[in-house]
Structure formats: structure tokens, C-alpha cells
Amino acid sequence: MKRAGPLLLLLLVAACAGPQSALSGAGSGSGRALLLTIVMTVGFTAVFALVLGLTALAIFGPQGWRERFGREGWVYGLGIAFPVVVIGALLLWGFAILGADEALADAEDPVRIEVTGERWWWRVTYLTDDGRRVESANELRVPVGRTVELALKSADVIHSFWLPAYAGKTDMIPGRTNTLRFVADEAGRVRGQCAEYCGGAHAFMAFWVEAMPEAAFEDWLEHEAGPPPETSFPDGETVFLSSGCGGCHAVRGTPGASGEIGPNLSHVGSRTSLGAGIMPNDREAFVRWVADHQEIKPENNMPPYDILNDEELAALGAYLEGLQ
Amino acid sequence: MRFRPPRPDSPKRVLGYLAGLVLFGIVGAIALAYTGLYNIAADHGHPPPVYWFLEVGMTRSIELHADNDEVPPPAAPGLARLGAGHFAGGCEYCHGKPGVPPDPISRRMLPMPPKLERASDHWTQGELAWILDHGIQASGMPAWPSQVRADEVWAVVAFLEELPNLSTAEYERMVAGNARLGARSADEITDWGEAEASLTGCARCHDTPDAPPVSTLVPRLGGQSRDYLLAALKQYHLGDRESGFMMPVAAALDAAQRSRLADYYAALETPPHEQAPPDEGAVARGEQLALFGDKDGMIPSCRSCHGEGARADYPKLDGQSADYLAQQLRLWQDGVHGRSEAGRIMATIAQRMSAEQVKDSAAYYASRPAFAPGGGTRQARADGAP
Amino acid sequence: MLDRTTDEDRIRAFGALPQKGLPNPGPRPEGEEEELLKIWATPTGWRLPTAVNNTVIGILYIGAAFVFFVLAGILALVMRTQLAVPNNDLLTQDLYNQLFTTHGTTMMFLFAIPSMEALGVMLLPQMLAARDLPFPRLSAFAIWAYVVGGAVFFTTVFYDLAPRGGWFMYPPNTLKEFAPGDNADFWLLGIGFIEISAIAGAIEIIVGTLRTRPPGMSLDKLPIFGWAMLIFAGMIMVAFPAVILATMLLEIERSFGWPFFSPEGGGDPLLWQHLFWFFGHPEVYIMFLPAAGLVSMMIPTIAQTKLVGYRLVVLALIATGFFSFGLWVHHMYATGIPGLSLAFFSAASAAVAIPSGIQVFSWLATLAKGRRRIRFTPPALFLLGTVFIFVLGGLTGVMVAMVPFDLQAHDTYFITAHMHYVMIGGMVFPLFATFYYWAPMVSSRLLSERLGQVAFWLMFIGFNVSFFPMHITGLLGMPRRVWTYPDEVGWGGYNMVSTIGAYIIAAGVAVFIWDLIKNFRVGNAEEDNPWNAGTLEFLPQDDYSTRSIPHVTTRDPLWDQPGLAEEVKAGHHYLPNAPTGGRETIVTSAIHAVPQYVIQMPGPSWTHVIAAVATAATFLLLTVKVVTLAMICAVVAVAAMFFWLWDVDRGPDKGPVEIGHGIELPVYVTGPVAHGWWAMMVLYLVGGSLYLSYLFSYLYMWTVSPETWPQGGAGLANLGWPLLSALCLIGSAAAFYFTKRVLPERGRINLAPALLMGGGALLACAGVAAEIWGHVQAGLRPTQSVYDAMVYLSPVLTGQIVVAICFMTLFVLLRHARGKLDNVRYANYENTALLVYFAVGQGLLGLLFIHGFPRMVG
């Protein structure tokens, strides 16, 4: 089953791939890599079958065949000539794919986004055409069909930005800026995750990406750049401001909430997930997060807020959910 | 196999002798304990060899363990007065005071607690600090009430340095601190009632309407937020916040008393700390940190929790002494503070601060006009502002 | 000079080795074998730890490595249990992070490399029919340091002190800022021990393989395993210095804040990755090559025919060693390296498949050539399992060499799968085959064939069930080193299967352990050659190894030289006795294996054991910052080493001796013939590649942070100090050079050598001090920028050799004072002088570079 299996398995697996699969090939680069994957899997399954067949021949084969196979010539042929040809061909193709990925650098008017890896979340800053910097966190929205150019940085240790559905991974290294370009071919919502072990809560450093039609993206970005609607939960806002949340988190348009240390919360209520891709994003989740975040995501850098009582937590949850 | 005795000078033989001696000593000691032959009555006194053994053992032990190279924290103004306040409450009963013999009960202890006028001649500062911090086994001398506040014992060391020069009256004035009545007596408690008597205990060190705290290491309480005061007293009472000065005092206070004290101080107008003018550069850097935080160091602005509109149970910092603020921040950094809910928040942040940032932020808040009851500052009140 | 005997001299003196007739044809005198047995007797009872014979300490070595394999395997089981279902909270995040770090580190550094070295120590001398390795106490020392240090490192996992930075320990995650506490230092400590024992092992193996072969076994008759170990040791010499430097840099940055890896001071986290993988990738082949060598030894026996393509296989081994140094960047495809370099490294990575292919097809061809169909004994099964697993791992290896694919697969479970296929297929299965195949060398009983088959099938099936699904989990997006994962990503089922597989492997290992308990008994085998193998390790053996050292004329002497076993056992070959009355073996020339001298070797001793334990204690105590006690242990360690070395240099009094065929050999030599001289040359290579790693780091940092380098000559040291330093260094070398001219006659003592050597050592110290002082004067501070740190590092590197020189000089002076140094017996002096020349050479190169380079580019 294993001998004939991989291709079959691969197709089976690709068909029921989850949101973080490298087998979905929904982007430019990931599509090319997927084709390479499939070709190599099929080809190498054949090579593997050949080796197993030869092993069987060497052990169980008829005496005459075995004698013929027991000569040094075979070692030259199968051990040197055959791999040189196969590997050479593969390498050339691999380089071609690399070249195609690099060609994205010439795209006109890419969407420029700066993503900074922090322990253990993602700071996302959209650089608009008119020169504004719109900060968000733990979620990317990108237009379908247009080149996305990510400037990848790190604020502390090495992280790696990996969005399997659209592109391979690229490391985020302190003191350097790496660039990753991709095109999302179809609309949808996919998941990405930090791929380089970055200490403590590495397992909890994920994010969602929503690819949307170009016009919807522009509208969304315009909304994102502005302040959230006036809150209908002033009590929650009071808890937020008086407890010091604003020292680390910013809410656009709210004086007293201009901190830049933690994720920007201006539109936190409209995001897909909470805690960098690890929780749903609703009122209960906000309450749970504030009350228990050190249990939910151990070692994260937010101070524990055990000081808040249930009433205050509920008000805070409602306020945060309302930051749409 | 033939048995061959080891040669007389062989290491094996020497080891054999040594092992025998050790075994004999252990057996002897156990026998002495089990037979009960030794008389341990306190009125009986130590036989001279035992006395010698204990005395030399204690002295050598202290000399060995005390770290004379340890640098005491820079002398804060009024340090000895702070130590005096604790001495009156914790030490005087056994060790007596200038011109007055110790209590008759404590005089029958064995070993008899020494009078301490000459303590600073006999011991170095490092040794005194060690004794105060660790206490002495089987002598009645207790260790410091908080085992994580070795920083506090230096106040008592400073006081012991001054003790030889004090007359009875000077001593009384010094230990009374800001309290108008000196140490409380049985009369006072009956006349003044429990709350006022407690206040006498508080006023030894803390601020009163007429005087600032006795030391810059002592926080000013007048006008502080009531919720914060109540929380702090409760934490000291339960031992959740560590201080060898405050824990013994707060242990005796019940909830009602703590509440009355918090009410009292929250409404009290007191003069600000007397402290040296701060370094302007530090104040400017501290202001930057207090108002805007340090993004790279992941330190939020101090103002976000200690500014206008903050929660009632967060303390006010304006005009508090720099020595006190910096010391508290260091305690958070060292993990001493941080068992309370609010303390855990501050601990997270304090641990990200550099030594310089601790000093700067303390200098900034010390340079601010002092807080006063009901919000606003004393300065503003004096100027007639609302 | 008399002692400079070359092959040509030897051949001129004795003619070529006689090919006909036995070296010692007559009957052997009574009591000779008893004397040999007495001399080579293994210490018993509480003296057992003093043993140095390669078979005894080899068992300790391989046993310890196997224990670490089982322990790290148990950690893997715990982790697999945690990962069996989504959102599991059996383990905490922090514990899981410590577990995977400890698992990886233990498997790589405490199991894989040591087990291969252990087989080198244990099998190689037997394959070469040498009585022992040339430096028995050195290997015993390294093994004890490894056992003690490794045990302490592993136990940190029980009290929350284990490192949590991953076995690759990438900074900045492992710098003080993000990894406070001593945990990361324990990792550095564990690596320190393995660095010591690996280098010691490499010296032993290179000198052993090249110089203690039996007469007649020219290099082209060397068993494949010998070739593999030679290349293995060569790779260690080149690769380990890179990681030694990397760990030094990391510890220096952690302890003293020199900014090698922090961008704030101009450092670069990628410097670590370059150094680490320059070591780390070859390391994979360091593990694989010896195992491949073992396979190439076992396959012919199983097929009962000679290996097909011996020369090709040797070439393949050499090529693998060579290629492996060109691939390190394939661990760094995602770091943003330019496309052109990617293409180069991609090609090199894929090309390494070719030598592996050669070996696999050579094995298959050998199996086919065998006259009879093979029997499925446990070794045969494990070897076939090797082919299956390793080929699959090799194919996925070619996949990940392709950059576009790797950018998806990198740091996912696909790599976890690939890497375990390569390691377990390439190393663990051959190791189990080895256990079954070579057990009769140390055990009086063979292991059970039936249990072996059960163990094999459990391990083989369990392995594939566990690791094959990981390919898929990885492609479905599961990153490595995550302690838990959510439900929504759909990895749950595959992980459950992997966990079940892991338990099946564990069952297989448990069956093997049961087999060991039941059947493994240390002692001489009932049957000398149960598999009918062709190589010398299956000669009749006792504590002294072979009764006499055979004259070898072919690659498979037991097959091609009928009657050899009986002749050897009857003492008809070389050195059937103990002419000096102590432990000894024959040293032969490197290429043609012509006998050159008889080496006198030290026997059991506590000194090296104490030195090892004290060395381990010193580093441990330093890690937990108990400095005083650490220094005491350091003194004990040095003292123990002095005692140890005191009786190693035994002098020429008992020679020359006759070994057979009328060949008379000296028992004491100095100069380029001596094994000590060869060991120093190996050290030269190690030291040289350490310094080259440093030069690489310097230049690399210059390309990354040129702005921290002096601009336009500003901030450069006044040339006076480096000149003074150079003069001191040259003076030091000259002092040692001229010492040889004034060495006294035998039995005399004169003052001149003492003055010259003492002065020379002091001059070397002064040279390093002058260099450092010059930088201090120029205002450089190592914590300031990466340039400053790199500048100071050069004298630090030279300084540590100078410290060693000071101790060695002290030792030589002590020998001189006791009349044990003269113009014949001067090996100690010679080795010290060789080290001085090296230090001086490195120091001068450093001066030229440190002071020249900035002036050249500035």
C-alpha cells in the first residue's frame, strides 16, 4: 500500500486539507511548489519501488539474474548516472520556480504590508498609497489577484512567517528585513503560523488571512484606518482606561489608549480570532482572555489582570467586542 | 586469602583511627541527650566550658556568615529614626533602653539579652545586619519578621550606631517619631481608645498633619487613595506584602480597624516629604517614561495606571519620596512583591525596567507636587485651585 | 637521526615485509600467554573503573550511549502522548519545550555521535588486530567525562533546569534577555563534554587507524569501517571547531555581553546559524558514515562474498564527507539568502544523494552476488530495514533540497519525518544490526535470533507507522516544536497514528532490552567466528586481543588466508609476547603498514578517572556559579592529569625488541614517526579549523555590520603594541626551538632548558597581554560593538592555547627537575614545543589580520 500509496494518499489528503495546508496551492508560489511536490512524490515513489524491486531481485531472484546484478557496472549506472540525470532535471526546474517567484518583485503597485513578529503575536501595518501607516494585529486582509509584498521584521527573537496556502515561509530576523511576495489566486480565509521555534508560546503564534475582492479590500482598509464607532458600553471603556490597558494597547480616537506595546485594538471586535489565532473572537472569549490569559497562552507578555471582578470583566468584554 | 594488617603509618590505619574517633563522638553526644544528664534550667546558668563553647561558637559563626563586604543601601534621610520606631516596638522589651533596665521577665532569659548600647562597638555593621536578618538559634533572638526584606534591617543598624550617644529623653523622642505622645503606655490606650493607640504606632514612622514621614523610605499616607490604603493594610495583615516593619503592626489590626485607618489617612492633609532636590536629567527622562513608556522595553507609561482617572485601588505617586518609590520598584524586580492581584501587574512591568529607569521614574514622581485628599495635589489646593 | 625512521629506511633495513612463512614459526615458550593475560588483565571489583582496554571502556561507552538513547526515546514517547489528540494538556508548554530540547540534544550529542565513537573505540582496534588504541587513557578520560557530564545534563530535565531553546539553540532566543536562568548554560555544558570527547575520540581514531594497523594491511586493504571512521574523524576535526567557536561565542555573550548575535551591537543572529549548521549538517553524516561503514562490513558476511565496488564505496565515503561541508545553508533557505547562493546550496544538497546511492547499490549488488540466498537473521533483517528506511529518507532528502518545496516543508513535520527516516534508517537500524552481529566479540553468548526478529518487526512496523504519516501532517501545515495544536487544522488523526507507532517502536526496543538481559554476558565467545566473517575482529580473542598480531596480505584475511586464526592463536605471528613487560602494540607506517616501532602503553589507573570527574565537576560548578569549588576541582583535574601523564612517557630503556621475522624495533621514538607527534598534528588541524572558523566569523560580521569597523583608520591600535606582541611570540617560539639544543645527556640535569622554556612560556603570555593591552589603549571595549568583540576574541583564542602551554611547560619543567628529560627522552618537550609553534603561528596570523584587515578595507 505504501509503495503505490503516496500519490493516492496525496490526492486524498489534498482533497480534505485543512485551512493551513500546503497542498491547497491557492497562491502563485504555493501552486508552483505544489506541482513540484506532486511530480516529486510520484517520481520518487517509482524510484523507491525500483529500489525495493531490485532488493527483492538481489535476494529472491533467479540465480542468473542475481549474478548479472552482482556486478560493479550496476553501481555506476544506478548509483551515479541515474541520480545525476534525475537530480539535474529537478534542480533546473526548481531554479525556474525560484525565478518565477522572484519575478513578482517587478509587479507594479503591490499591496505593501509590514509584519513584525513579536513574542508571540503579529504586528501588522498596512502602508497605504497615500503614505499612512494603518496598524492592526494577528490578521491579514489582502486583495485577490494583486501582488502582496510583505516586509517581515522581528521585534525580539527569530520567527518565521508561514502562510502555506499562498507561499512558503520566510524568517523574521532581528536586525533584518526580509521580503515575501505572493498573489492570492482565490478569495477565502486561510490560516498561517509561526514556523521557527521562538520560545515559550511558539505553538500559539498563528494568524488568519482573508483574501477578498479588490474593491472590498479598499473599503475595508479605509474603515480599518479610522477609529471604531462610538462605544455603547461606556462602563467597559472606563474599566479599560482606568485599569491601564491603554498603556499597552491603542484604540484609535480614544485618548488614554495609545500604547504601542501590545496589539492595536482599534477594530479588535471585527477580527477572526483572538490571542494570535488561538481563540474565537466573541464577548466570552474576551472575558476569558483577560481573566485567564496566562493559562490560555502561558508566558505571554501581558501582565495578569486578576484585579478585575466579574462585573468589570463583563463590561470590558462587551466594550472590546464592540470595537468593530 | 591471607589477612595482612596495614602498616602503622599507612593511610588506611590513620583513616581507621579517625573513623573510630568520629564514631565515639557521635555515640557520646547521643548518649548525653538520651540520659538527660545535662541540666538545661535557665536559672541554673551555663557551666563555664559550655558558656565558652556557646559564646565562641556564636561569635565565630556570625563573623563567618556575615558579609562585611555587603554594601548597605545608601543612607536615606531619617534612616535611624525609622529603625528607632521598630526598635521600640520589637526590641526594647528584651534589650531595654538607655538608662532603664530591661523588663524583669526578659532578664530571666538564658542567655540574658544583652543591653545594646555597645552593640555597634562589638559588631561590624555587616554583622549587626546579619544578626537582625537571621536571628540567633536557641537564644530568643528572632529572625527579621520578613525573610525577604534584608534591605530593611539597615534602618535598625543605623539606629544601633546612634544608640550609644542617646540619653533616656533623646531616646524617647527618637522612638516616638512623629507621634505626639511617645511610646504608648497602658494609660494612653485606656484614655485614647484603640484606634488612636494604633495611630500612635503608625505615627512613629508615617506622616502626621504636622510632620512628613520620619524617613524617605517611609511612604507618605495622607491623601493617598482609600482603596489602596485598605488593600495594602490587608496585604500586610495577611502577609501577602512583605515588610518586617509593617507586618507586626498590621497583624494586630482587624478589618474594622484597618478600614478606620484607611478612612483616616485618605482624608488627612499632611506635609510632603523633605528630600533633596532631584537630578534634573533624571526627572526629564523619568517624565518621558511616565508619560509615554518605553516601547522597545515593553514598559507602558506609568501614567496609564497612576495618572488621572486611574482605578481607586491603584496608588497615587505624585510627590512620594524617590527613595521609597525606587525601593518598591526594586522589590518588584526581585520578586519580593507581586503576590497580590495588583502586585502581579506591577511585578510584570517592574521586571522589564532597567536600574536607570527605576531611578528616573522615581525621581520624576518625587519631583511632582504631592498628592492630597480627594484628588488634586496639595500645591493646587494651596494655590486655591479646585 | 636514528629515530627518524621512514618506510623507505625500514624497507631498506629489513627488505619489504616477507610474504612467505610465518613471522614466529617455532613453538612459543611456556608461560608466555599467562604473562600476556596478567599484563592485560581487566581490573575487577571496585577497581573496574580504572580499566582502559578498548573492549572494556568500549562497552561502557556504547552502554552509556544506549542508555541515553532509551532515555531520550522515553521523552519522545511522553511528547508523542501529548500530541496524540488536539488541545491536549497532559504536559505544560514549558515542560514540552524542555522535553523536545532535551530529546534532540540527547539523541544528537549524547547518543548518535558517542555511539559511533564507541563502536570506533570498541571495534576498530579489533578489526586492526591491535592490542589497544594508541592513547588508551585519553579515550577512557573522554568517556568518563562524557558519562558524568551527560548524566548531569540529562537529569536537568527532572528539576526544571533543562534548556528550552531547541537542540539548535538559535539566538537571540537563547541569549540572557530571552533565556534567563542557567538552563541554556546547561545545554552549552552538555555540548562542551561532547566536544571534549569527540575531539579526543578523533585523535584516537585517526592515529589508531593510520598507525596501529597490522603489518601488511596497507591502506587499500583497510576494512571499510576503518575508512568510514577515518573520514568520520576527519570530519569531526573540521566540523566540531565551528560549533566549539559558536558555543564559546554564545556563552561569552550570555556571560559578558559581547554582542556577537544581538543586532543592537551590530551582531547578527545568522552568524550562529552559519557556524552551527557548518557543524550541524556534516554532523548528520558524521553519524551516518560509520554506520554505513558497518553496513558495508556486515553485508558481505551476510552474502558470504566480497563487497562489490570496494574502491567506489571508499570514494563515496570520501565524497560524502567532502560534500557535507557544502550543504549547511540548506537549513537556512528561509532566512532570506539571495537566490544565487540558494541555487548553489540546493545543487550541493541534492548531489550528496549520489554517494549515498553508490553505497546502497553496492550493497544490493553484493547481496545479489552472494552464492546462496541469505538467511534472515536479526542483523540481516535490520540491514534490509536500513535499506528500506534510508532510501525513503534519502528520497525525501532530495525533495527538501529543492528550494521551492523546502520553503513549504521546512520546520514542519515533513522534516521531522525526513530527518528520522535518515537518522533511524541511516544510523539506528545499522546500530541494532551491529549489536546482533558483533555481540560475540564482547559477549560469551549470541543474542537470541527469535527475539531479534520480533524486535526488528516491531521496530520496523512501528517506525513506519509513526513517522510516515508525519510527511502528511507536515504538508497539512503542522510546524515542528509545537506543544499542542487546535482541532480545526485537521492534524488529529495523523498524530494519533504517529503516537500509536511510537509505542510499537518502544515495544520493539523493550524486546531488545529483554534479549540483552537474557543473553548478554560479558566474556569470551564460545565460537570465535559465528557468522564466518572475513575480517580480523573475528580472530580468537582474549583480554590481550589477539595472541599474536597477524601478517595481513588481503582485504578479507580470514577468508583468503586459510589457517590464519590457528596461526595467530598459536602465537606464530608478530609480537606474540610482551618484550617490555608491559602493554604494547606495533606501530606501523601510515600507508604501507610496515612495522616502525613498538609502542608502550599505559595500563589501568585512577588518574584519568579522577581527572575526568574533576573536569566535569569544574564545568558543572561554573555553570551554577559556585566558583571557589569549581577552581578547587580544576586544580584537582590538572593535578590528576599531571599524575596520569607522568608515567606515560616510559623512555627507551627496554628496547629494541624483536617482533618476528627477525624485525627489531625500537620501543621509544620522537619526531614525525612518533604517535604523539601525529596526535599533535591532528590537534593542529583542529586548532587551525577553529581559527579559520573565527576568521570566517570576523569576515562575515564585517559584511553584515561594516559600519562598526573603523572608518578611515579611526580607533585603530597604535602599531607599537602588536609589534611588541609579535616580538614576544617569536621570542617564545625561538626559546622553545633552542631548548632542544641544550637538552642534557641522559642522567644529567642542566639549567638552560628550564630557563629557556620558562622564559618562553612567559614570553607567550606577554605576547597575548601586549596584544590585548594595545586594544585597551585604543579604546576598544568588547561589549561596545561586534567589531570590538571580534578584535578581542583573537587574543582570547590564542590566550587559551597559551594557558595550556603554561601548564604543559610546568609539567615538562617538573620532569626536567626529576631528571626525566634529556636529549633522547624528550617527547613531552617536543609536544609542548609543537603547541608553542602553533600558538605563535596563530598569534602572528591574528596580529597580521586584526591590524591589517581594517587598514586594508578602511
Short mmCIF file of C-alpha atoms in Angstrom, two decimals, chain C residues 10 14 17 23-24 40 125 128-134 207-217 544-552 572-580 582-590 592-601 657-661 663-667 669 673 675:
data_model
loop_
_atom_site.label_atom_id
_atom_site.label_comp_id
_atom_site.label_asym_id
_atom_site.label_seq_id
_atom_site.Cartn_x
_atom_site.Cartn_y
_atom_site.Cartn_z
CA ARG C 10 62.56 0.33 7.17
CA PHE C 14 64.55 -5.26 6.54
CA LEU C 17 57.83 -7.41 4.51
CA PRO C 23 56.91 -14.47 11.46
CA ASN C 24 57.45 -16.69 14.51
CA TRP C 40 46.27 -7.19 30.04
CA PRO C 125 41.40 -2.00 17.24
CA LEU C 128 43.11 -3.93 13.01
CA ALA C 129 44.22 -6.67 15.43
CA ALA C 130 45.88 -4.01 17.56
CA ARG C 131 46.20 -4.75 21.26
CA ASP C 132 44.64 -1.39 22.12
CA LEU C 133 44.27 2.14 20.85
CA PRO C 134 47.42 4.26 20.95
CA VAL C 207 46.24 7.86 14.88
CA GLY C 208 44.86 4.40 15.61
CA THR C 209 43.67 3.73 12.07
CA LEU C 210 46.72 5.13 10.39
CA ARG C 211 49.40 3.82 12.72
CA THR C 212 48.31 0.66 14.52
CA ARG C 213 47.30 -1.50 11.58
CA PRO C 214 48.77 -4.99 11.47
CA PRO C 215 51.87 -5.39 9.34
CA GLY C 216 50.93 -5.74 5.71
CA MET C 217 47.50 -4.10 5.92
CA TYR C 544 45.10 -9.09 25.26
CA SER C 545 43.09 -9.08 21.98
CA THR C 546 44.81 -11.48 19.59
CA ARG C 547 47.53 -13.78 20.82
CA SER C 548 49.84 -12.52 18.08
CA ILE C 549 49.38 -9.76 15.54
CA PRO C 550 48.72 -11.27 12.12
CA HIS C 551 50.60 -10.60 8.96
CA VAL C 552 47.86 -9.45 6.58
CA HIS C 572 53.11 -17.67 15.18
CA HIS C 573 52.56 -14.10 14.03
CA TYR C 574 54.05 -10.82 15.23
CA LEU C 575 54.62 -9.80 18.85
CA PRO C 576 53.32 -12.97 20.50
CA ASN C 577 54.88 -11.89 23.79
CA ALA C 578 55.37 -8.81 25.97
CA PRO C 579 59.04 -7.95 25.48
CA THR C 580 58.96 -4.77 27.60
CA GLY C 582 54.03 -4.01 29.84
CA ARG C 583 51.19 -3.25 27.49
CA GLU C 584 52.36 -2.68 23.97
CA THR C 585 51.36 -2.94 20.33
CA ILE C 586 53.02 -2.49 16.97
CA VAL C 587 53.07 0.89 15.27
CA THR C 588 53.24 0.65 11.50
CA SER C 589 53.68 3.18 8.74
CA ALA C 590 50.61 5.10 7.62
CA HIS C 592 52.08 0.55 3.69
CA ALA C 593 51.78 -0.69 7.26
CA VAL C 594 55.46 -1.53 7.62
CA PRO C 595 56.35 -2.03 11.31
CA GLN C 596 58.12 1.01 12.75
CA TYR C 597 58.27 0.67 16.48
CA VAL C 598 56.62 -0.93 19.46
CA ILE C 599 54.55 1.48 21.47
CA GLN C 600 54.48 1.10 25.26
CA MET C 601 51.02 1.87 26.53
CA VAL C 657 62.78 -5.70 20.70
CA GLU C 658 62.19 -8.39 18.12
CA ILE C 659 58.64 -8.93 16.91
CA GLY C 660 59.10 -11.75 14.43
CA HIS C 661 60.66 -12.35 11.03
CA ILE C 663 62.47 -7.49 12.69
CA GLU C 664 63.93 -5.44 15.54
CA LEU C 665 62.03 -2.38 16.58
CA PRO C 666 62.75 0.47 18.98
CA VAL C 667 60.32 0.98 21.86
CA VAL C 669 60.75 7.28 19.25
CA VAL C 673 57.38 8.90 13.43
CA HIS C 675 52.30 8.60 17.59
#
